[in-house]
Amino acid sequence: VQAVQLFGEMATSRVERVTITYNAAAAACENGGQWEQVLKLFREMADGRVGLDYVTYSAVGKACATGERGVEALQLFREMTDGTLGRNAIKYSRQRLREG
């Protein structure tokens, strides 16, 4: 996916990668059927202390469903319910999963 290549170039060019840029790359990967890359981006966000939001969790949830990664999906759901995102993020993610 060209978006992932551009995203990688941001790091080598010392352009800060923030939540919205990670989410854009994850969405491009999700749309391209590259669920493994979405999970990789999510892990980078979590490890790099980049803010996670409902768009992030939605992309990762859909990636888990596409890749038949039930354990990861369950862990994601737990993080959402225990974290700061709350019920609105869960509702949004469920809606996105149904639409996809």
N, CA and C atoms as an extended XYZ file, in Angstrom:
300
Properties=species:S:1:pos:R:3:atomname:S:1:resname:S:1:resid:I:1 pbc="F F F"
N         0.843       -1.182        0.000 N   VAL     1
C         0.000        0.000        0.000 CA  VAL     1
C         0.885        1.240        0.000 C   VAL     1
N         0.585        2.140       -0.872 N   GLN     2
C         1.361        3.370       -1.005 CA  GLN     2
C         1.309        4.204        0.269 C   GLN     2
N         0.181        4.167        0.971 N   ALA     3
C         0.041        4.936        2.211 CA  ALA     3
C         1.062        4.494        3.255 C   ALA     3
N         1.328        3.200        3.343 N   VAL     4
C         2.291        2.679        4.313 CA  VAL     4
C         3.698        3.132        3.947 C   VAL     4
N         3.999        3.152        2.663 N   GLN     5
C         5.307        3.623        2.219 CA  GLN     5
C         5.492        5.094        2.584 C   GLN     5
N         4.492        5.898        2.305 N   LEU     6
C         4.550        7.318        2.648 CA  LEU     6
C         4.665        7.509        4.157 C   LEU     6
N         3.925        6.700        4.896 N   PHE     7
C         3.969        6.763        6.351 CA  PHE     7
C         5.371        6.452        6.859 C   PHE     7
N         6.014        5.456        6.271 N   GLY     8
C         7.385        5.113        6.639 CA  GLY     8
C         8.364        6.229        6.321 C   GLY     8
N         8.137        6.896        5.204 N   GLU     9
C         8.996        8.007        4.818 CA  GLU     9
C         8.886        9.172        5.800 C   GLU     9
N         7.750        9.294        6.460 N   MET    10
C         7.588       10.352        7.455 CA  MET    10
C         8.627       10.196        8.565 C   MET    10
N         8.847        8.972        8.997 N   ALA    11
C         9.803        8.725       10.084 CA  ALA    11
C        11.227        9.047        9.648 C   ALA    11
N        11.591        8.634        8.430 N   THR    12
C        12.951        8.901        7.963 CA  THR    12
C        13.165       10.384        7.665 C   THR    12
N        12.096       11.105        7.410 N   SER    13
C        12.181       12.549        7.164 CA  SER    13
C        12.003       13.361        8.437 C   SER    13
N        11.882       12.643        9.545 N   ARG    14
C        11.724       13.271       10.859 CA  ARG    14
C        10.440       14.091       10.982 C   ARG    14
N         9.411       13.649       10.279 N   VAL    15
C         8.093       14.250       10.422 CA  VAL    15
C         7.370       13.473       11.508 C   VAL    15
N         6.843       14.181       12.471 N   GLU    16
C         6.188       13.513       13.593 CA  GLU    16
C         4.940       12.762       13.132 C   GLU    16
N         4.866       11.506       13.545 N   ARG    17
C         3.686       10.695       13.238 CA  ARG    17
C         2.788       10.729       14.470 C   ARG    17
N         1.592       11.222       14.273 N   VAL    18
C         0.647       11.396       15.366 CA  VAL    18
C        -0.571       10.518       15.119 C   VAL    18
N        -1.524       10.590       16.030 N   THR    19
C        -2.711        9.728       15.959 CA  THR    19
C        -3.367        9.763       14.590 C   THR    19
N        -3.611       10.933       14.055 N   ILE    20
C        -4.333       11.026       12.784 CA  ILE    20
C        -3.552       10.401       11.629 C   ILE    20
N        -2.224       10.516       11.637 N   THR    21
C        -1.459        9.906       10.558 CA  THR    21
C        -1.408        8.383       10.699 C   THR    21
N        -1.298        7.911       11.935 N   TYR    22
C        -1.382        6.462       12.156 CA  TYR    22
C        -2.753        5.933       11.732 C   TYR    22
N        -3.805        6.647       12.104 N   ASN    23
C        -5.155        6.206       11.755 CA  ASN    23
C        -5.363        6.176       10.245 C   ASN    23
N        -4.817        7.173        9.547 N   ALA    24
C        -4.942        7.197        8.091 CA  ALA    24
C        -4.222        5.998        7.464 C   ALA    24
N        -3.039        5.705        7.955 N   ALA    25
C        -2.299        4.549        7.438 CA  ALA    25
C        -3.029        3.243        7.762 C   ALA    25
N        -3.561        3.143        8.975 N   ALA    26
C        -4.302        1.942        9.370 CA  ALA    26
C        -5.557        1.772        8.524 C   ALA    26
N        -6.250        2.869        8.249 N   ALA    27
C        -7.461        2.797        7.420 CA  ALA    27
C        -7.122        2.354        6.003 C   ALA    27
N        -6.016        2.857        5.468 N   ALA    28
C        -5.589        2.450        4.128 CA  ALA    28
C        -5.265        0.956        4.100 C   ALA    28
N        -4.590        0.487        5.132 N   CYS    29
C        -4.269       -0.945        5.217 CA  CYS    29
C        -5.539       -1.775        5.381 C   CYS    29
N        -6.439       -1.293        6.216 N   GLU    30
C        -7.710       -1.992        6.426 CA  GLU    30
C        -8.458       -2.116        5.104 C   GLU    30
N        -8.544       -1.025        4.363 N   ASN    31
C        -9.246       -1.045        3.075 CA  ASN    31
C        -8.540       -1.921        2.052 C   ASN    31
N        -7.225       -2.067        2.202 N   GLY    32
C        -6.453       -2.907        1.296 CA  GLY    32
C        -6.362       -4.357        1.731 C   GLY    32
N        -7.065       -4.698        2.820 N   GLY    33
C        -7.069       -6.080        3.290 CA  GLY    33
C        -5.789       -6.508        3.987 C   GLY    33
N        -4.987       -5.555        4.417 N   GLN    34
C        -3.727       -5.873        5.081 CA  GLN    34
C        -3.888       -5.773        6.597 C   GLN    34
N        -4.637       -6.711        7.148 N   TRP    35
C        -4.969       -6.666        8.569 CA  TRP    35
C        -3.732       -6.796        9.456 C   TRP    35
N        -2.727       -7.555        9.000 N   GLU    36
C        -1.513       -7.715        9.806 CA  GLU    36
C        -0.790       -6.379        9.983 C   GLU    36
N        -0.789       -5.573        8.923 N   GLN    37
C        -0.138       -4.267        8.987 CA  GLN    37
C        -0.901       -3.340        9.937 C   GLN    37
N        -2.224       -3.457        9.974 N   VAL    38
C        -3.025       -2.648       10.899 CA  VAL    38
C        -2.634       -2.976       12.339 C   VAL    38
N        -2.499       -4.256       12.640 N   LEU    39
C        -2.103       -4.659       13.991 CA  LEU    39
C        -0.695       -4.165       14.321 C   LEU    39
N         0.191       -4.193       13.342 N   LYS    40
C         1.555       -3.691       13.552 CA  LYS    40
C         1.526       -2.197       13.873 C   LYS    40
N         0.749       -1.443       13.128 N   LEU    41
C         0.634        0.000       13.387 CA  LEU    41
C         0.062        0.263       14.771 C   LEU    41
N        -0.933       -0.530       15.159 N   PHE    42
C        -1.538       -0.383       16.481 CA  PHE    42
C        -0.499       -0.606       17.575 C   PHE    42
N         0.301       -1.648       17.417 N   ARG    43
C         1.340       -1.929       18.411 CA  ARG    43
C         2.363       -0.795       18.478 C   ARG    43
N         2.717       -0.255       17.316 N   GLU    44
C         3.637        0.890       17.300 CA  GLU    44
C         3.038        2.071       18.055 C   GLU    44
N         1.757        2.311       17.847 N   MET    45
C         1.089        3.427       18.534 CA  MET    45
C         1.130        3.213       20.044 C   MET    45
N         0.786        2.017       20.454 N   ALA    46
C         0.741        1.715       21.891 CA  ALA    46
C         2.138        1.794       22.505 C   ALA    46
N         3.123        1.249       21.816 N   ASP    47
C         4.501        1.265       22.321 CA  ASP    47
C         5.109        2.659       22.299 C   ASP    47
N         4.699        3.465       21.329 N   GLY    48
C         5.261        4.796       21.168 CA  GLY    48
C         4.502        5.879       21.900 C   GLY    48
N         3.514        5.465       22.681 N   ARG    49
C         2.711        6.415       23.452 CA  ARG    49
C         1.975        7.415       22.575 C   ARG    49
N         1.582        6.976       21.385 N   VAL    50
C         0.754        7.792       20.511 CA  VAL    50
C        -0.690        7.603       20.956 C   VAL    50
N        -1.456        8.658       20.986 N   GLY    51
C        -2.832        8.572       21.451 CA  GLY    51
C        -3.683        7.628       20.613 C   GLY    51
N        -4.424        6.782       21.282 N   LEU    52
C        -5.352        5.868       20.628 CA  LEU    52
C        -6.752        6.437       20.780 C   LEU    52
N        -7.539        6.392       19.710 N   ASP    53
C        -8.904        6.895       19.792 CA  ASP    53
C        -9.867        5.877       19.196 C   ASP    53
N       -11.139        6.265       19.100 N   TYR    54
C       -12.131        5.307       18.615 CA  TYR    54
C       -11.880        4.900       17.173 C   TYR    54
N       -11.294        5.767       16.360 N   VAL    55
C       -10.962        5.416       14.978 CA  VAL    55
C        -9.892        4.327       14.972 C   VAL    55
N        -8.902        4.467       15.841 N   THR    56
C        -7.841        3.472       15.964 CA  THR    56
C        -8.423        2.115       16.332 C   THR    56
N        -9.213        2.101       17.399 N   TYR    57
C        -9.782        0.841       17.861 CA  TYR    57
C       -10.724        0.229       16.829 C   TYR    57
N       -11.423        1.059       16.101 N   SER    58
C       -12.320        0.563       15.068 CA  SER    58
C       -11.543       -0.146       13.963 C   SER    58
N       -10.469        0.484       13.498 N   ALA    59
C        -9.648       -0.121       12.444 CA  ALA    59
C        -9.032       -1.435       12.910 C   ALA    59
N        -8.562       -1.449       14.141 N   VAL    60
C        -7.942       -2.661       14.673 CA  VAL    60
C        -8.983       -3.750       14.884 C   VAL    60
N       -10.147       -3.366       15.372 N   GLY    61
C       -11.217       -4.350       15.556 CA  GLY    61
C       -11.626       -4.990       14.248 C   GLY    61
N       -11.756       -4.179       13.222 N   LYS    62
C       -12.120       -4.717       11.915 CA  LYS    62
C       -10.992       -5.592       11.360 C   LYS    62
N        -9.753       -5.180       11.583 N   ALA    63
C        -8.612       -5.982       11.132 CA  ALA    63
C        -8.609       -7.342       11.821 C   ALA    63
N        -8.910       -7.345       13.117 N   CYS    64
C        -8.979       -8.614       13.853 CA  CYS    64
C       -10.076       -9.507       13.288 C   CYS    64
N       -11.202       -8.914       12.955 N   ALA    65
C       -12.301       -9.696       12.392 CA  ALA    65
C       -11.921      -10.254       11.022 C   ALA    65
N       -11.303       -9.437       10.205 N   THR    66
C       -10.886       -9.867        8.871 CA  THR    66
C        -9.857      -10.987        8.948 C   THR    66
N        -8.932      -10.867        9.880 N   GLY    67
C        -7.866      -11.857       10.019 CA  GLY    67
C        -8.220      -13.016       10.917 C   GLY    67
N        -9.490      -13.059       11.351 N   GLU    68
C        -9.962      -14.107       12.257 CA  GLU    68
C        -9.072      -14.213       13.488 C   GLU    68
N        -8.826      -13.081       14.093 N   ARG    69
C        -7.967      -12.990       15.282 CA  ARG    69
C        -8.846      -12.701       16.495 C   ARG    69
N        -9.609      -13.681       16.899 N   GLY    70
C       -10.562      -13.514       17.982 CA  GLY    70
C        -9.929      -13.126       19.310 C   GLY    70
N        -8.775      -13.691       19.631 N   VAL    71
C        -8.108      -13.380       20.895 CA  VAL    71
C        -7.738      -11.902       20.941 C   VAL    71
N        -7.162      -11.406       19.845 N   GLU    72
C        -6.791       -9.998       19.790 CA  GLU    72
C        -8.031       -9.104       19.867 C   GLU    72
N        -9.103       -9.516       19.202 N   ALA    73
C       -10.341       -8.738       19.241 CA  ALA    73
C       -10.889       -8.661       20.658 C   ALA    73
N       -10.845       -9.768       21.381 N   LEU    74
C       -11.318       -9.779       22.763 CA  LEU    74
C       -10.444       -8.889       23.644 C   LEU    74
N        -9.149       -8.963       23.457 N   GLN    75
C        -8.236       -8.109       24.220 CA  GLN    75
C        -8.506       -6.634       23.913 C   GLN    75
N        -8.731       -6.326       22.661 N   LEU    76
C        -9.055       -4.963       22.255 CA  LEU    76
C       -10.325       -4.480       22.946 C   LEU    76
N       -11.346       -5.323       22.957 N   PHE    77
C       -12.605       -4.968       23.605 CA  PHE    77
C       -12.380       -4.670       25.086 C   PHE    77
N       -11.567       -5.482       25.741 N   ARG    78
C       -11.270       -5.255       27.163 CA  ARG    78
C       -10.552       -3.923       27.374 C   ARG    78
N        -9.596       -3.623       26.504 N   GLU    79
C        -8.899       -2.351       26.616 CA  GLU    79
C        -9.855       -1.180       26.451 C   GLU    79
N       -10.785       -1.327       25.532 N   MET    80
C       -11.745       -0.252       25.296 CA  MET    80
C       -12.657       -0.045       26.494 C   MET    80
N       -13.118       -1.130       27.081 N   THR    81
C       -14.044       -0.995       28.204 CA  THR    81
C       -13.340       -0.563       29.475 C   THR    81
N       -12.055       -0.888       29.609 N   ASP    82
C       -11.294       -0.505       30.793 CA  ASP    82
C       -10.612        0.853       30.643 C   ASP    82
N       -10.469        1.304       29.401 N   GLY    83
C        -9.712        2.526       29.146 CA  GLY    83
C       -10.561        3.777       29.171 C   GLY    83
N       -10.017        4.796       28.585 N   THR    84
C       -10.644        6.110       28.622 CA  THR    84
C       -11.643        6.329       27.501 C   THR    84
N       -11.731        5.400       26.574 N   LEU    85
C       -12.605        5.631       25.428 CA  LEU    85
C       -14.088        5.464       25.753 C   LEU    85
N       -14.376        4.527       26.642 N   GLY    86
C       -15.746        4.386       27.104 CA  GLY    86
C       -16.728        3.816       26.089 C   GLY    86
N       -17.991        3.953       26.419 N   ARG    87
C       -19.065        3.330       25.646 CA  ARG    87
C       -19.216        3.889       24.238 C   ARG    87
N       -18.942        5.158       24.020 N   ASN    88
C       -19.096        5.724       22.686 CA  ASN    88
C       -18.159        5.063       21.680 C   ASN    88
N       -16.945        4.773       22.096 N   ALA    89
C       -15.995        4.104       21.207 CA  ALA    89
C       -16.462        2.696       20.889 C   ALA    89
N       -16.989        2.001       21.871 N   ILE    90
C       -17.487        0.644       21.654 CA  ILE    90
C       -18.653        0.676       20.681 C   ILE    90
N       -19.570        1.591       20.893 N   LYS    91
C       -20.736        1.719       20.021 CA  LYS    91
C       -20.299        2.029       18.592 C   LYS    91
N       -19.366        2.968       18.452 N   TYR    92
C       -18.862        3.345       17.141 CA  TYR    92
C       -18.189        2.154       16.456 C   TYR    92
N       -17.371        1.423       17.194 N   SER    93
C       -16.660        0.283       16.617 CA  SER    93
C       -17.621       -0.818       16.188 C   SER    93
N       -18.626       -1.076       16.989 N   ARG    94
C       -19.628       -2.085       16.612 CA  ARG    94
C       -20.324       -1.686       15.322 C   ARG    94
N       -20.667       -0.407       15.226 N   GLN    95
C       -21.335        0.083       14.028 CA  GLN    95
C       -20.439       -0.086       12.816 C   GLN    95
N       -19.163        0.268       12.944 N   ARG    96
C       -18.227        0.136       11.835 CA  ARG    96
C       -18.040       -1.329       11.419 C   ARG    96
N       -17.984       -2.212       12.398 N   LEU    97
C       -17.827       -3.639       12.078 CA  LEU    97
C       -19.039       -4.165       11.319 C   LEU    97
N       -20.219       -3.709       11.695 N   ARG    98
C       -21.438       -4.134       10.991 CA  ARG    98
C       -21.468       -3.605        9.564 C   ARG    98
N       -20.983       -2.375        9.373 N   GLU    99
C       -20.988       -1.761        8.048 CA  GLU    99
C       -19.994       -2.430        7.117 C   GLU    99
N       -18.872       -2.871        7.700 N   GLY   100
C       -17.779       -3.421        6.890 CA  GLY   100
C       -18.079       -4.761        6.394 C   GLY   100
